[in-house]
């Protein structure tokens, strides 16, 4: 069943924000991903989270936290040429970088290319996000995966 997919990045914002120079491992530990299409990380690691998306359909990335006073913005989605097979094509319809809507609750919406040769292709990408607190913010990134389906 082809449908639009929403991917939610949930962050332990208070803990992450308090770390002055977090390592990638600390960022990965304090962030989790989920989606509305049975996305999963077999080992529980955010960098191994795999979303199933559909050719020609939209994917929306949003941020979330339960920490009072904090908000999570998705700043951009970037196709990772360094980590993907050089023979594979970028899954994004419009560009290799899709900017968020801006602000402290920014999100990104993108369309997956509607090309059959994209089906069953694993893509690694970066989510650049920021944690907002008291009119300031700090930026971070994670690099999960998605696979395109027909």
Coordinates of N, CA and C in Angstrom, one line a residue, residues 5-144:
X5 N 4.5 9.1 4.4 CA 5.1 8.6 5.6 C 5.6 9.8 6.4
X6 N 5.3 9.7 7.7 CA 5.8 10.7 8.7 C 6.9 10.1 9.6
X7 N 8.0 10.7 9.6 CA 9.2 10.2 10.5 C 9.3 11.2 11.6
X8 N 9.3 10.7 12.8 CA 9.4 11.6 14.0 C 10.8 11.4 14.7
X9 N 11.5 12.4 14.9 CA 12.8 12.4 15.6 C 12.4 12.9 17.0
X10 N 12.6 12.1 18.0 CA 12.3 12.4 19.4 C 13.6 12.5 20.1
X11 N 13.8 13.6 20.8 CA 15.1 14.0 21.4 C 14.9 14.2 22.9
X12 N 15.9 13.7 23.7 CA 16.0 14.0 25.1 C 16.7 15.4 25.1
X13 N 15.9 16.4 24.9 CA 16.4 17.7 24.6 C 17.2 18.3 25.8
X14 N 16.6 18.2 27.0 CA 17.3 18.8 28.1 C 18.7 18.2 28.3
X15 N 18.8 16.9 28.2 CA 20.1 16.2 28.4 C 21.1 16.6 27.3
X16 N 20.6 16.6 26.0 CA 21.5 16.9 24.9 C 22.0 18.3 25.0
X17 N 21.1 19.2 25.3 CA 21.4 20.7 25.3 C 22.4 21.0 26.3
X18 N 22.4 20.3 27.4 CA 23.4 20.5 28.5 C 24.8 20.1 28.2
X19 N 25.0 19.2 27.3 CA 26.3 18.8 26.9 C 27.0 19.8 26.0
X20 N 28.1 20.3 26.4 CA 28.7 21.5 25.7 C 29.3 21.1 24.3
X21 N 29.8 19.9 24.2 CA 30.3 19.4 22.9 C 30.1 17.9 22.8
X22 N 28.8 17.6 22.5 CA 28.5 16.1 22.5 C 29.2 15.4 21.3
X23 N 29.5 14.1 21.6 CA 30.1 13.2 20.6 C 28.9 12.7 19.8
X24 N 29.2 12.2 18.6 CA 28.1 11.6 17.8 C 27.4 10.5 18.5
X25 N 28.2 9.7 19.3 CA 27.6 8.6 20.1 C 26.6 9.2 21.1
X26 N 26.9 10.3 21.7 CA 26.0 10.9 22.7 C 24.7 11.4 22.0
X27 N 24.9 12.0 20.9 CA 23.7 12.5 20.1 C 22.9 11.3 19.7
X28 N 23.5 10.3 19.2 CA 22.7 9.1 18.8 C 22.0 8.4 20.0
X29 N 22.6 8.5 21.1 CA 22.0 7.9 22.3 C 20.8 8.6 22.8
X30 N 20.8 10.0 22.6 CA 19.7 10.8 23.2 C 18.6 11.1 22.1
X31 N 18.7 10.5 21.0 CA 17.7 10.7 19.9 C 17.1 9.3 19.5
X32 N 15.8 9.3 19.2 CA 15.2 8.1 18.7 C 14.4 8.5 17.5
X33 N 14.2 7.6 16.6 CA 13.3 7.8 15.4 C 12.2 6.8 15.4
X34 N 11.1 7.2 14.9 CA 9.9 6.4 14.7 C 9.2 6.9 13.5
X35 N 8.3 6.1 12.9 CA 7.5 6.5 11.8 C 6.1 5.8 11.9
X36 N 5.3 6.2 11.0 CA 3.9 5.7 10.9 C 3.8 4.6 9.9
X37 N 4.9 3.9 9.6 CA 4.9 2.9 8.6 C 5.8 1.7 9.0
X38 N 5.8 1.4 10.3 CA 6.6 0.2 10.8 C 8.1 0.3 10.6
X39 N 8.6 1.6 10.7 CA 10.1 1.7 10.6 C 10.7 1.1 11.8
X40 N 11.9 0.6 11.7 CA 12.5 -0.1 12.8 C 14.1 0.0 12.8
X41 N 14.6 -0.1 13.9 CA 16.1 -0.3 14.1 C 16.3 -1.6 14.8
X42 N 16.8 -2.6 14.1 CA 16.9 -4.0 14.7 C 17.8 -4.0 16.0
X43 N 18.8 -3.1 16.1 CA 19.6 -3.0 17.2 C 19.3 -1.8 18.2
X44 N 18.3 -1.1 17.8 CA 17.9 0.0 18.7 C 18.7 1.3 18.5
X45 N 19.6 1.3 17.5 CA 20.4 2.5 17.3 C 19.8 3.4 16.3
X46 N 19.8 4.7 16.5 CA 19.1 5.7 15.6 C 19.8 5.6 14.2
X47 N 21.1 5.4 14.2 CA 21.8 5.4 12.9 C 21.4 4.2 12.0
X48 N 20.8 3.2 12.6 CA 20.4 2.0 11.9 C 18.9 2.0 11.7
X49 N 18.2 3.0 12.1 CA 16.7 3.1 11.9 C 16.4 3.1 10.4
X50 N 15.5 2.2 10.0 CA 15.2 2.1 8.5 C 13.7 2.4 8.4
X51 N 13.4 3.4 7.6 CA 12.0 3.7 7.2 C 11.7 3.2 5.8
X52 N 10.5 2.7 5.6 CA 10.0 2.3 4.3 C 9.2 3.4 3.8
X53 N 9.6 3.9 2.6 CA 8.9 5.0 2.0 C 8.5 4.5 0.6
X54 N 7.7 5.4 -0.1 CA 7.1 4.9 -1.4 C 7.4 5.9 -2.5
X55 N 7.7 5.4 -3.7 CA 8.0 6.2 -4.8 C 6.9 7.1 -5.1
X56 N 7.2 8.4 -5.4 CA 6.2 9.4 -5.8 C 5.4 9.9 -4.6
X57 N 5.7 9.5 -3.4 CA 4.9 9.9 -2.2 C 5.8 10.8 -1.3
X58 N 5.1 11.5 -0.4 CA 5.8 12.4 0.4 C 6.3 11.8 1.7
X59 N 7.4 12.3 2.2 CA 7.9 12.0 3.5 C 8.0 13.3 4.3
X60 N 7.5 13.3 5.5 CA 7.6 14.4 6.4 C 8.4 14.1 7.6
X61 N 9.4 14.9 7.9 CA 10.2 14.7 9.1 C 9.9 15.8 10.1
X62 N 9.5 15.4 11.3 CA 9.2 16.4 12.4 C 10.0 16.0 13.6
X63 N 10.2 17.0 14.5 CA 10.9 16.8 15.7 C 10.0 16.8 16.9
X64 N 10.4 16.2 18.0 CA 9.5 16.1 19.2 C 10.4 15.9 20.4
X65 N 9.9 16.4 21.5 CA 10.5 16.2 22.8 C 9.4 16.3 23.9
X66 N 9.6 15.7 25.0 CA 8.7 15.8 26.1 C 9.2 16.8 27.2
X67 N 10.4 17.4 26.9 CA 11.0 18.3 27.9 C 10.4 19.7 27.8
X68 N 9.9 20.1 28.9 CA 9.2 21.4 29.0 C 10.2 22.6 28.7
X69 N 9.7 23.5 27.8 CA 10.5 24.6 27.4 C 11.5 24.4 26.3
X70 N 11.6 23.2 25.8 CA 12.5 22.9 24.7 C 11.6 22.5 23.4
X71 N 12.2 22.8 22.3 CA 11.5 22.3 21.0 C 12.6 21.8 20.1
X72 N 12.2 21.0 19.2 CA 13.1 20.3 18.2 C 12.6 20.8 16.8
X73 N 13.6 21.3 16.0 CA 13.3 21.7 14.6 C 14.2 20.8 13.7
X74 N 13.5 20.4 12.7 CA 14.3 19.7 11.6 C 14.7 20.7 10.6
X75 N 16.0 21.0 10.5 CA 16.6 22.1 9.7 C 16.8 21.7 8.3
X76 N 17.2 20.5 8.0 CA 17.4 20.0 6.6 C 17.6 18.5 6.6
X77 N 17.3 18.0 5.4 CA 17.6 16.6 5.1 C 18.6 16.6 4.0
X78 N 19.7 15.9 4.1 CA 20.8 15.9 3.1 C 21.1 14.4 2.7
X79 N 21.1 14.2 1.4 CA 21.5 12.9 0.9 C 23.0 12.7 1.1
X80 N 23.4 11.6 1.6 CA 24.8 11.4 2.0 C 25.6 10.7 0.9
X81 N 26.2 11.4 0.0 CA 27.0 10.8 -1.1 C 28.1 10.0 -0.6
X82 N 28.7 10.3 0.5 CA 29.9 9.6 1.1 C 29.5 8.2 1.6
X83 N 28.3 8.0 2.1 CA 28.0 6.8 2.7 C 27.1 5.9 1.8
X84 N 26.6 6.4 0.7 CA 25.8 5.6 -0.3 C 26.7 5.0 -1.4
X85 N 26.2 4.0 -2.0 CA 26.8 3.4 -3.2 C 26.9 4.4 -4.3
X86 N 28.0 4.7 -4.8 CA 28.1 5.7 -5.9 C 27.3 5.4 -7.1
X87 N 26.9 4.2 -7.3 CA 26.0 3.8 -8.5 C 24.5 4.1 -8.2
X88 N 24.2 4.3 -6.9 CA 22.8 4.6 -6.6 C 22.5 6.1 -6.8
X89 N 21.2 6.3 -7.0 CA 20.7 7.7 -7.3 C 20.1 8.2 -6.0
X90 N 20.1 9.6 -5.9 CA 19.5 10.2 -4.7 C 18.0 10.0 -4.7
X91 N 17.5 9.7 -3.6 CA 16.0 9.4 -3.4 C 15.2 10.6 -3.5
X92 N 15.7 11.8 -3.3 CA 14.9 13.0 -3.2 C 14.6 13.5 -4.6
X93 N 13.3 13.9 -4.7 CA 12.8 14.4 -6.0 C 13.4 15.7 -6.5
X94 N 13.6 16.6 -5.6 CA 13.9 18.0 -6.0 C 15.4 18.3 -6.0
X95 N 16.2 17.8 -5.0 CA 17.5 18.2 -4.8 C 18.2 17.2 -3.8
X96 N 19.5 17.3 -3.6 CA 20.2 16.5 -2.6 C 20.0 17.1 -1.2
X97 N 19.6 18.3 -1.1 CA 19.3 18.9 0.2 C 18.0 19.6 0.2
X98 N 17.2 19.3 1.2 CA 15.8 19.9 1.4 C 15.8 20.6 2.7
X99 N 15.6 21.9 2.6 CA 15.6 22.8 3.8 C 14.2 22.7 4.5
X100 N 14.3 22.8 5.8 CA 13.1 22.8 6.7 C 12.4 24.1 6.5
X101 N 11.2 24.1 7.2 CA 10.3 25.3 7.2 C 10.8 26.4 8.0
X102 N 11.8 26.2 8.9 CA 12.4 27.2 9.7 C 11.7 27.3 11.1
X103 N 12.3 28.1 12.0 CA 11.7 28.3 13.3 C 12.0 27.2 14.2
X104 N 11.5 27.3 15.4 CA 11.8 26.4 16.5 C 11.0 25.1 16.4
X105 N 10.1 25.0 15.5 CA 9.3 23.8 15.3 C 9.4 23.4 13.8
X106 N 10.5 23.7 13.1 CA 10.6 23.5 11.7 C 10.5 22.0 11.3
X107 N 10.0 21.7 10.2 CA 9.9 20.3 9.7 C 10.3 20.3 8.2
X108 N 10.5 19.2 7.7 CA 10.9 19.0 6.3 C 9.9 18.1 5.6
X109 N 9.5 18.5 4.4 CA 8.6 17.6 3.6 C 9.3 17.4 2.3
X110 N 9.4 16.2 1.8 CA 10.1 15.9 0.5 C 9.3 14.8 -0.2
X111 N 9.5 14.8 -1.5 CA 8.9 13.8 -2.4 C 9.9 12.8 -2.8
X112 N 9.6 11.5 -2.7 CA 10.5 10.5 -3.1 C 10.4 10.3 -4.7
X113 N 11.5 10.2 -5.4 CA 11.5 10.1 -6.8 C 10.6 9.0 -7.2
X114 N 9.8 9.2 -8.3 CA 8.9 8.2 -8.8 C 9.6 7.5 -10.0
X115 N 10.6 6.8 -9.7 CA 11.3 6.0 -10.7 C 11.5 4.6 -10.3
X116 N 11.1 3.7 -11.1 CA 11.2 2.3 -10.7 C 12.6 1.8 -10.4
X117 N 13.6 2.4 -10.9 CA 15.0 1.9 -10.6 C 15.4 2.3 -9.2
X118 N 14.5 3.1 -8.5 CA 14.8 3.5 -7.1 C 14.2 2.5 -6.2
X119 N 13.3 1.6 -6.6 CA 12.7 0.7 -5.7 C 13.7 -0.2 -5.1
X120 N 13.5 -0.5 -3.8 CA 14.4 -1.4 -3.0 C 15.8 -0.9 -2.9
X121 N 16.0 0.4 -3.1 CA 17.3 1.0 -3.0 C 17.5 1.5 -1.5
X122 N 18.5 1.1 -0.8 CA 18.8 1.6 0.5 C 19.5 2.9 0.4
X123 N 19.0 3.9 1.1 CA 19.6 5.3 1.1 C 20.0 5.7 2.5
X124 N 21.2 6.2 2.7 CA 21.6 6.8 3.9 C 21.5 8.3 3.8
X125 N 21.0 9.0 4.7 CA 20.9 10.4 4.6 C 21.1 11.1 6.0
X126 N 21.3 12.3 6.1 CA 21.5 13.1 7.3 C 20.3 13.9 7.7
X127 N 19.9 13.8 8.9 CA 18.9 14.8 9.5 C 19.7 15.8 10.3
X128 N 19.7 17.0 9.8 CA 20.2 18.1 10.6 C 19.1 18.7 11.4
X129 N 19.3 18.8 12.7 CA 18.2 19.3 13.6 C 18.8 20.2 14.6
X130 N 17.9 21.0 15.3 CA 18.4 21.8 16.3 C 17.4 21.7 17.5
X131 N 18.0 21.9 18.7 CA 17.3 22.0 19.9 C 17.2 23.4 20.3
X132 N 16.0 23.9 20.6 CA 15.7 25.3 20.9 C 15.3 25.4 22.4
X133 N 15.9 26.4 23.1 CA 15.6 26.6 24.5 C 15.9 28.1 24.8
X134 N 15.0 28.8 25.4 CA 15.2 30.2 25.9 C 15.8 31.1 24.8
X135 N 15.2 31.0 23.6 CA 15.6 31.9 22.5 C 16.9 31.7 22.0
X136 N 17.5 30.5 22.2 CA 18.8 30.1 21.6 C 18.6 28.7 21.1
X137 N 19.6 28.2 20.3 CA 19.5 26.9 19.8 C 20.9 26.3 19.6
X138 N 21.0 25.0 19.5 CA 22.2 24.2 19.2 C 21.9 23.2 18.1
X139 N 22.8 23.1 17.2 CA 22.5 22.2 16.0 C 23.3 20.9 16.1
X140 N 22.6 19.8 15.6 CA 23.1 18.4 15.6 C 22.8 17.7 14.3
X141 N 23.3 16.5 14.2 CA 22.9 15.7 13.0 C 23.0 14.2 13.4
X142 N 22.1 13.4 12.7 CA 22.1 12.0 12.7 C 22.0 11.5 11.3
X143 N 22.4 10.2 11.1 CA 22.3 9.7 9.7 C 21.7 8.3 9.6
X144 N 20.3 8.3 9.6 CA 19.6 7.1 9.4 C 19.5 6.6 8.0

